[in-house]
Amino acid sequence: VNSSLDTWDQSAGGTLIERKLIDWTNERIGFGPSADGVFTSGGSQSNLQALLLAREEAKSDHLADLRIFASEVSHFSVRKSAKLLGLGPDAVVSIPVDHDKRMQTLALARELERCKESGLVPMAVVATAGTTDFGSIDPLPEVAELCSQFGTWMHVDAAYGCGLLASLKNRGRIDGIERADSVTVDYHKSFFQPVSSSALLVRDVATLRHATYHAEYLNPRRMVEERIPNQVDKSLQTTRRFDALKLWMTLRVMGADGIGELFDEVCDLAARGWELLAADPRFDVVVEPSLSTLVFRVVPSGVTDPAEIDRANLYARKALFASGDAVVAGTKVGGRHYLKFTLLNPETTVDDIAAVLDLIAGHAEQYLGDSLDRAC
Ligand SMILES: *Cc1c(COP(=O)(O)O)cnc(C)c1O
């Protein structure tokens, strides 16, 4: 079950199962019959490959002129990819977000215009469908409109939000994804698969040729004429795990609706967690969740010094980790320290969330008591 997916002769069954799941995902996205894709090691690699295709399609001889537009809360792999692809240090233009952490399309339009006026090339817009911190979904139809207006590649990073593809209730939140040129999905996030299981999907199979190289010892050119489906022809990897099998098994056992219901459940859980946080004077919560994350911090009563609030949250996070009772993630918002739950376990309950919040508040109080003692 762990044969390598690079060539047909090594992995006929694996190749067929992977291709079936790529077709299935493309159908869910709403791509037409010329769509294709390939499994990858994760969202970072999918984003890299998408931007490689976009770079080649931009057909510019001057890498330094290429620009990628992504929101200020997009995934860091966009910047990393730009560097790997040999683009200049200013290649990624950061677009501000609105109150709900969604890309401001007016600002995007302005930056695209400015790019054109300066004689630069708008290589790609990366719209995020589910930002890592906030789960926010950029306005895909408006981004698509601007991309077609400026002749720019539209990439949708749905590494986290892809679970909505299986949701009966919330699929509408990612409407517009079907207008993308490429899409990143992480089955190992919102399809609940063990790591790793991910894919890059493309609207037009022809664009995958930018990742195609032939070697006599592996995938000679004549095999293309013989219509032998060597997956290595589409992949940045050569030897590659059969990461489609677990997804195929899950879909066979649970069905897509089953996965979608689980994702809906964790999204509902986050919504209820938000209500808890919003009603609790000990906490400050950033945005109402669009998916299943909660970004918040303790605001101990009577403390107004922002640096002290930061220290209390950092302390609470470390103390909680050291206690072994729970682990909470951290991030920064507006330069300040926040805590984060990424809820991807449908077995988690609102009571679990309430219990961990009490632990966090307790550790923060402990810290403030200690710092009062130190001051005396
Ligand atoms: C997690 C994530 C990625 C990276 O995915 P990996 O599988 O960890 O490489 C990319 N984009 C977004 C929005 C993500 O949340």
Short mmCIF file of C-alpha atoms and ligand atoms in Angstrom, two decimals:
data_model
loop_
_atom_site.label_atom_id
_atom_site.label_comp_id
_atom_site.label_asym_id
_atom_site.label_seq_id
_atom_site.Cartn_x
_atom_site.Cartn_y
_atom_site.Cartn_z
CA VAL A 1 0.00 0.00 0.00
CA ASN A 2 2.96 2.34 -0.03
CA SER A 3 4.22 1.99 -3.56
CA SER A 4 5.66 5.13 -5.12
CA LEU A 5 3.32 7.27 -7.18
CA ASP A 6 5.91 8.48 -9.68
CA THR A 7 5.34 6.00 -12.51
CA TRP A 8 2.53 3.83 -13.77
CA ASP A 9 4.62 0.66 -13.74
CA GLN A 10 5.30 1.08 -10.02
CA SER A 11 1.82 2.08 -8.99
CA ALA A 12 -1.03 1.36 -11.38
CA GLY A 13 -3.77 1.09 -8.75
CA GLY A 14 -2.43 4.07 -6.84
CA THR A 15 -2.33 6.15 -9.99
CA LEU A 16 -5.96 5.37 -10.82
CA ILE A 17 -7.16 6.10 -7.29
CA GLU A 18 -5.25 9.38 -7.15
CA ARG A 19 -6.61 10.48 -10.52
CA LYS A 20 -10.12 9.58 -9.48
CA LEU A 21 -9.81 11.78 -6.37
CA ILE A 22 -8.36 14.65 -8.37
CA ASP A 23 -11.35 14.43 -10.73
CA TRP A 24 -13.71 14.24 -7.76
CA THR A 25 -12.19 17.33 -6.16
CA ASN A 26 -12.32 19.25 -9.44
CA GLU A 27 -15.99 18.40 -9.80
CA ARG A 28 -16.64 19.73 -6.29
CA ILE A 29 -14.76 22.93 -7.14
CA GLY A 30 -16.83 23.32 -10.28
CA PHE A 31 -13.95 23.14 -12.78
CA GLY A 32 -14.74 21.97 -16.32
CA PRO A 33 -13.55 18.85 -18.18
CA SER A 34 -10.06 20.23 -18.94
CA ALA A 35 -9.13 20.41 -15.26
CA ASP A 36 -6.45 18.28 -13.67
CA GLY A 37 -4.12 18.24 -10.67
CA VAL A 38 -1.79 16.19 -8.55
CA PHE A 39 -1.34 15.17 -4.92
CA THR A 40 1.36 17.06 -3.03
CA SER A 41 3.09 16.91 0.35
CA GLY A 42 1.06 19.86 1.67
CA GLY A 43 -0.33 23.31 1.13
CA SER A 44 3.10 24.89 0.99
CA GLN A 45 4.16 22.72 -1.92
CA SER A 46 0.82 23.23 -3.67
CA ASN A 47 1.23 27.00 -3.38
CA LEU A 48 4.80 26.75 -4.71
CA GLN A 49 3.72 24.73 -7.72
CA ALA A 50 0.74 27.00 -8.42
CA LEU A 51 3.02 30.03 -8.42
CA LEU A 52 5.53 28.22 -10.65
CA LEU A 53 2.75 27.70 -13.21
CA ALA A 54 1.67 31.33 -12.83
CA ARG A 55 5.25 32.53 -13.31
CA GLU A 56 5.62 30.53 -16.52
CA GLU A 57 2.22 31.67 -17.82
CA ALA A 58 3.17 35.31 -17.17
CA LYS A 59 5.79 34.89 -19.94
CA SER A 60 8.04 37.67 -18.73
CA ASP A 61 11.79 37.71 -19.32
CA HIS A 62 12.33 39.84 -16.25
CA LEU A 63 11.70 38.00 -13.02
CA ALA A 64 12.25 41.21 -11.07
CA ASP A 65 9.15 42.73 -12.72
CA LEU A 66 6.75 40.04 -11.54
CA ARG A 67 4.31 40.82 -8.73
CA ILE A 68 2.12 38.55 -6.61
CA PHE A 69 -0.78 40.03 -4.65
CA ALA A 70 -1.86 38.41 -1.40
CA SER A 71 -3.58 39.68 1.72
CA GLU A 72 -1.56 40.67 4.77
CA VAL A 73 -2.87 37.56 6.55
CA SER A 74 -2.10 35.11 3.73
CA HIS A 75 0.10 32.07 4.42
CA PHE A 76 3.86 32.61 4.65
CA SER A 77 4.48 29.96 1.99
CA VAL A 78 3.50 32.59 -0.61
CA ARG A 79 6.59 34.64 0.27
CA LYS A 80 8.77 31.58 0.56
CA SER A 81 7.61 30.42 -2.89
CA ALA A 82 8.39 33.83 -4.41
CA LYS A 83 11.92 33.53 -3.12
CA LEU A 84 12.33 29.95 -4.39
CA LEU A 85 11.00 31.02 -7.79
CA GLY A 86 13.74 33.63 -8.11
CA LEU A 87 11.47 36.66 -7.89
CA GLY A 88 12.69 39.93 -6.41
CA PRO A 89 12.47 40.91 -2.74
CA ASP A 90 9.46 43.16 -3.46
CA ALA A 91 7.60 40.49 -5.43
CA VAL A 92 4.79 39.92 -2.94
CA VAL A 93 2.50 42.93 -2.55
CA SER A 94 0.63 42.79 0.73
CA ILE A 95 -3.04 43.80 0.46
CA PRO A 96 -4.76 45.13 3.60
CA VAL A 97 -7.73 43.29 5.07
CA ASP A 98 -11.07 44.57 6.34
CA HIS A 99 -12.48 44.26 9.85
CA ASP A 100 -13.26 40.56 9.22
CA LYS A 101 -9.71 39.85 7.98
CA ARG A 102 -10.82 39.52 4.35
CA MET A 103 -8.79 41.03 1.52
CA GLN A 104 -9.95 44.56 0.65
CA THR A 105 -10.70 44.31 -3.05
CA LEU A 106 -10.66 48.07 -3.55
CA ALA A 107 -7.06 48.08 -2.33
CA LEU A 108 -6.32 45.10 -4.60
CA ALA A 109 -7.76 46.97 -7.60
CA ARG A 110 -5.61 50.01 -6.75
CA GLU A 111 -2.43 47.92 -6.45
CA LEU A 112 -3.12 46.06 -9.71
CA GLU A 113 -3.60 49.40 -11.43
CA ARG A 114 -0.40 50.78 -9.92
CA CYS A 115 1.51 47.67 -11.00
CA LYS A 116 0.37 48.07 -14.62
CA GLU A 117 1.12 51.80 -14.63
CA SER A 118 4.66 51.17 -13.40
CA GLY A 119 5.26 48.74 -16.29
CA LEU A 120 5.39 45.74 -13.95
CA VAL A 121 3.65 42.39 -14.49
CA PRO A 122 0.79 41.25 -12.22
CA MET A 123 1.77 37.57 -12.18
CA ALA A 124 -0.80 36.22 -9.71
CA VAL A 125 -3.36 37.05 -7.07
CA VAL A 126 -3.48 34.61 -4.16
CA ALA A 127 -6.92 34.65 -2.56
CA THR A 128 -7.08 32.76 0.71
CA ALA A 129 -10.19 30.65 1.37
CA GLY A 130 -9.71 30.16 5.08
CA THR A 131 -6.77 32.11 6.52
CA THR A 132 -4.64 30.13 8.95
CA ASP A 133 -5.35 32.39 11.92
CA PHE A 134 -8.89 33.63 11.40
CA GLY A 135 -10.44 31.25 8.87
CA SER A 136 -11.46 34.34 6.92
CA ILE A 137 -12.39 33.86 3.26
CA ASP A 138 -11.36 36.52 0.75
CA PRO A 139 -14.20 37.74 -1.56
CA LEU A 140 -13.57 35.22 -4.34
CA PRO A 141 -16.04 36.52 -6.98
CA GLU A 142 -14.64 40.06 -6.76
CA VAL A 143 -11.05 38.80 -6.87
CA ALA A 144 -11.95 36.67 -9.92
CA GLU A 145 -13.42 39.72 -11.63
CA LEU A 146 -10.23 41.73 -11.08
CA CYS A 147 -8.05 38.84 -12.24
CA SER A 148 -9.89 38.54 -15.53
CA GLN A 149 -9.80 42.33 -15.96
CA PHE A 150 -6.02 42.45 -15.48
CA GLY A 151 -5.21 39.12 -17.15
CA THR A 152 -3.78 37.77 -13.91
CA TRP A 153 -3.53 34.19 -12.69
CA MET A 154 -5.96 33.55 -9.84
CA HIS A 155 -4.79 31.13 -7.21
CA VAL A 156 -7.08 30.15 -4.34
CA ASP A 157 -5.29 28.90 -1.25
CA ALA A 158 -8.02 26.71 0.24
CA ALA A 159 -5.59 24.63 2.32
CA TYR A 160 -7.83 25.14 5.34
CA GLY A 161 -11.21 26.07 3.83
CA CYS A 162 -11.39 23.12 1.41
CA GLY A 163 -13.59 21.18 3.85
CA LEU A 164 -16.44 23.42 2.67
CA LEU A 165 -16.26 21.56 -0.66
CA ALA A 166 -17.92 18.66 1.16
CA SER A 167 -20.35 20.73 3.22
CA LEU A 168 -24.02 20.78 2.30
CA LYS A 169 -24.71 23.71 4.62
CA ASN A 170 -21.78 26.08 4.06
CA ARG A 171 -20.49 25.38 0.52
CA GLY A 172 -21.80 28.79 -0.57
CA ARG A 173 -19.09 30.53 1.46
CA ILE A 174 -16.50 29.61 -1.18
CA ASP A 175 -18.59 30.36 -4.25
CA GLY A 176 -16.32 31.86 -6.89
CA ILE A 177 -13.59 29.24 -6.30
CA GLU A 178 -14.61 27.71 -9.67
CA ARG A 179 -13.20 30.80 -11.40
CA ALA A 180 -9.65 30.15 -10.13
CA ASP A 181 -6.78 29.02 -12.34
CA SER A 182 -5.42 26.89 -9.52
CA VAL A 183 -6.53 25.75 -6.07
CA THR A 184 -4.63 24.41 -3.05
CA VAL A 185 -6.44 21.88 -0.86
CA ASP A 186 -5.15 20.20 2.31
CA TYR A 187 -7.10 17.03 2.95
CA HIS A 188 -4.95 16.69 6.07
CA LYS A 189 -6.71 19.71 7.54
CA SER A 190 -10.43 19.99 7.00
CA PHE A 191 -10.92 16.54 5.45
CA PHE A 192 -9.55 15.13 8.74
CA GLN A 193 -6.83 13.01 7.09
CA PRO A 194 -3.57 12.06 8.81
CA VAL A 195 -0.57 13.99 7.45
CA SER A 196 0.15 14.22 4.70
CA SER A 197 -2.60 14.36 2.09
CA SER A 198 -2.94 17.41 -0.14
CA ALA A 199 -3.38 18.45 -3.72
CA LEU A 200 -2.96 21.16 -6.28
CA LEU A 201 -5.82 21.48 -8.76
CA VAL A 202 -5.68 23.39 -12.03
CA ARG A 203 -8.45 24.63 -14.32
CA ASP A 204 -6.43 23.80 -17.45
CA VAL A 205 -4.39 20.60 -17.66
CA ALA A 206 -2.07 22.22 -20.22
CA THR A 207 -0.57 24.48 -17.56
CA LEU A 208 0.87 21.48 -15.73
CA ARG A 209 3.37 21.06 -18.58
CA HIS A 210 5.54 23.66 -16.83
CA ALA A 211 6.41 20.96 -14.30
CA THR A 212 7.04 18.25 -16.90
CA TYR A 213 10.52 16.89 -17.56
CA HIS A 214 11.43 13.57 -19.15
CA ALA A 215 14.17 11.12 -18.24
CA GLU A 216 15.04 7.94 -20.11
CA TYR A 217 15.44 6.05 -16.85
CA LEU A 218 11.98 6.97 -15.59
CA ASN A 219 9.39 8.56 -17.85
CA PRO A 220 10.68 8.75 -21.43
CA ARG A 221 8.87 11.07 -23.79
CA ARG A 222 7.57 8.16 -25.90
CA MET A 223 5.39 7.08 -22.95
CA VAL A 224 3.34 10.25 -23.45
CA GLU A 225 2.51 9.10 -26.99
CA GLU A 226 1.66 5.67 -25.60
CA ARG A 227 -0.69 7.47 -23.18
CA ILE A 228 0.93 5.93 -20.11
CA PRO A 229 -0.13 8.02 -17.11
CA ASN A 230 3.07 8.73 -15.20
CA GLN A 231 2.11 11.01 -12.32
CA VAL A 232 5.70 12.27 -12.09
CA ASP A 233 4.99 14.24 -15.28
CA LYS A 234 2.80 16.59 -13.18
CA SER A 235 4.64 16.62 -9.88
CA LEU A 236 7.49 18.53 -8.26
CA GLN A 237 8.29 15.34 -6.39
CA THR A 238 9.62 12.10 -7.88
CA THR A 239 9.34 9.24 -5.37
CA ARG A 240 6.06 10.03 -3.67
CA ARG A 241 3.84 8.39 -1.06
CA PHE A 242 0.42 7.04 -1.92
CA ASP A 243 -1.38 9.73 0.10
CA ALA A 244 -4.62 9.36 -1.83
CA LEU A 245 -5.43 5.96 -0.33
CA LYS A 246 -6.56 7.18 3.08
CA LEU A 247 -8.80 9.84 1.54
CA TRP A 248 -10.28 7.28 -0.82
CA MET A 249 -10.99 4.94 2.12
CA THR A 250 -12.59 7.76 4.12
CA LEU A 251 -14.84 8.72 1.22
CA ARG A 252 -15.81 5.09 0.63
CA VAL A 253 -16.64 4.54 4.31
CA MET A 254 -18.17 7.91 5.30
CA GLY A 255 -19.15 9.52 2.02
CA ALA A 256 -18.45 13.15 1.24
CA ASP A 257 -21.53 14.30 3.18
CA GLY A 258 -20.12 12.63 6.30
CA ILE A 259 -16.91 14.63 6.04
CA GLY A 260 -18.85 17.81 5.32
CA GLU A 261 -21.02 17.28 8.39
CA LEU A 262 -17.95 16.88 10.60
CA PHE A 263 -16.49 20.11 9.26
CA ASP A 264 -19.83 21.88 9.77
CA GLU A 265 -19.76 20.61 13.36
CA VAL A 266 -16.38 22.14 14.16
CA CYS A 267 -17.45 25.40 12.50
CA ASP A 268 -20.59 25.43 14.69
CA LEU A 269 -18.44 24.65 17.71
CA ALA A 270 -16.23 27.66 16.93
CA ALA A 271 -19.34 29.83 16.64
CA ARG A 272 -20.47 28.70 20.08
CA GLY A 273 -16.95 29.20 21.46
CA TRP A 274 -17.10 32.74 20.10
CA GLU A 275 -20.33 33.37 22.02
CA LEU A 276 -18.63 32.17 25.20
CA LEU A 277 -15.64 34.43 24.67
CA ALA A 278 -17.67 37.48 23.62
CA ALA A 279 -19.81 37.19 26.77
CA ASP A 280 -16.85 36.67 29.13
CA PRO A 281 -15.30 39.90 30.50
CA ARG A 282 -11.98 38.08 31.12
CA PHE A 283 -11.39 37.74 27.37
CA ASP A 284 -11.14 39.76 24.19
CA VAL A 285 -11.93 37.88 20.95
CA VAL A 286 -10.81 39.16 17.54
CA VAL A 287 -13.36 38.20 14.86
CA GLU A 288 -16.45 36.08 14.62
CA PRO A 289 -15.18 32.84 13.05
CA SER A 290 -15.91 31.97 9.39
CA LEU A 291 -14.45 28.49 9.88
CA SER A 292 -13.19 26.80 13.04
CA THR A 293 -10.56 29.01 14.66
CA LEU A 294 -10.84 31.38 17.61
CA VAL A 295 -8.24 34.10 18.21
CA PHE A 296 -8.51 35.70 21.63
CA ARG A 297 -6.57 36.88 24.65
CA VAL A 298 -6.97 37.27 28.36
CA VAL A 299 -7.56 40.85 29.46
CA PRO A 300 -7.17 40.74 33.24
CA SER A 301 -9.40 43.23 35.02
CA GLY A 302 -7.67 46.40 36.05
CA VAL A 303 -4.69 45.89 33.75
CA THR A 304 -4.37 48.50 31.00
CA ASP A 305 -0.67 48.37 30.11
CA PRO A 306 -0.57 46.56 26.72
CA ALA A 307 2.90 45.12 27.44
CA GLU A 308 1.64 43.65 30.71
CA ILE A 309 -1.37 42.10 28.93
CA ASP A 310 1.07 40.59 26.41
CA ARG A 311 3.19 39.13 29.19
CA ALA A 312 0.16 37.68 30.97
CA ASN A 313 -0.93 35.89 27.78
CA LEU A 314 2.56 34.60 26.99
CA TYR A 315 2.87 33.37 30.54
CA ALA A 316 -0.55 31.67 30.49
CA ARG A 317 0.31 29.86 27.27
CA LYS A 318 3.65 28.58 28.61
CA ALA A 319 2.25 27.63 32.01
CA LEU A 320 -0.63 25.74 30.42
CA PHE A 321 1.82 23.84 28.21
CA ALA A 322 4.06 23.04 31.20
CA SER A 323 1.08 21.83 33.24
CA GLY A 324 0.33 19.19 30.62
CA ASP A 325 -3.40 19.95 30.92
CA ALA A 326 -3.81 21.50 27.47
CA VAL A 327 -1.91 23.14 24.65
CA VAL A 328 -3.07 26.39 23.12
CA ALA A 329 -1.58 28.02 20.04
CA GLY A 330 -0.43 31.62 19.80
CA THR A 331 -0.28 34.37 17.21
CA LYS A 332 0.00 38.14 16.96
CA VAL A 333 -2.70 40.61 15.99
CA GLY A 334 -1.79 44.27 15.51
CA GLY A 335 1.58 43.57 17.12
CA ARG A 336 0.04 42.14 20.32
CA HIS A 337 0.14 38.57 21.61
CA TYR A 338 -2.99 36.48 21.23
CA LEU A 339 -3.99 32.88 21.85
CA LYS A 340 -5.63 30.60 19.32
CA PHE A 341 -7.80 27.49 19.15
CA THR A 342 -7.89 25.66 15.83
CA LEU A 343 -10.86 23.36 16.33
CA LEU A 344 -10.55 20.34 14.06
CA ASN A 345 -11.77 17.60 16.35
CA PRO A 346 -15.54 17.04 16.07
CA GLU A 347 -15.46 15.28 19.48
CA THR A 348 -14.50 18.52 21.23
CA THR A 349 -17.39 20.06 23.19
CA VAL A 350 -18.26 23.58 24.29
CA ASP A 351 -17.56 22.41 27.85
CA ASP A 352 -14.03 21.44 26.82
CA ILE A 353 -13.51 24.95 25.48
CA ALA A 354 -14.94 26.52 28.65
CA ALA A 355 -12.66 24.35 30.80
CA VAL A 356 -9.51 25.34 28.89
CA LEU A 357 -10.55 29.02 29.03
CA ASP A 358 -10.80 28.75 32.82
CA LEU A 359 -7.32 27.22 32.96
CA ILE A 360 -5.92 30.03 30.82
CA ALA A 361 -7.58 32.72 32.95
CA GLY A 362 -6.27 31.00 36.09
CA HIS A 363 -2.67 31.02 34.83
CA ALA A 364 -2.94 34.67 33.80
CA GLU A 365 -4.22 35.59 37.28
CA GLN A 366 -1.38 33.62 38.81
CA TYR A 367 1.09 35.62 36.74
CA LEU A 368 -0.41 38.95 37.77
CA GLY A 369 -0.44 37.95 41.43
CA ASP A 370 3.25 37.03 41.15
CA SER A 371 4.14 40.26 39.37
CA LEU A 372 2.31 42.23 42.09
CA ASP A 373 4.44 40.39 44.67
CA ARG A 374 7.57 41.27 42.70
CA ALA A 375 6.55 44.94 42.60
CA CYS A 376 6.17 44.97 46.39
C1 LIG B 1 -1.70 25.19 6.54
C2 LIG B 1 -1.75 26.16 5.44
C3 LIG B 1 -0.84 26.11 4.38
C4 LIG B 1 0.35 25.19 4.38
O1 LIG B 1 0.00 23.87 4.37
P1 LIG B 1 1.03 22.71 4.78
O2 LIG B 1 0.23 21.51 4.47
O3 LIG B 1 1.31 22.91 6.24
O4 LIG B 1 2.25 22.88 3.95
C5 LIG B 1 -1.00 27.00 3.33
N1 LIG B 1 -2.00 27.91 3.34
C6 LIG B 1 -2.88 27.99 4.36
C7 LIG B 1 -3.97 29.02 4.30
C8 LIG B 1 -2.79 27.13 5.45
O5 LIG B 1 -3.65 27.24 6.48
#
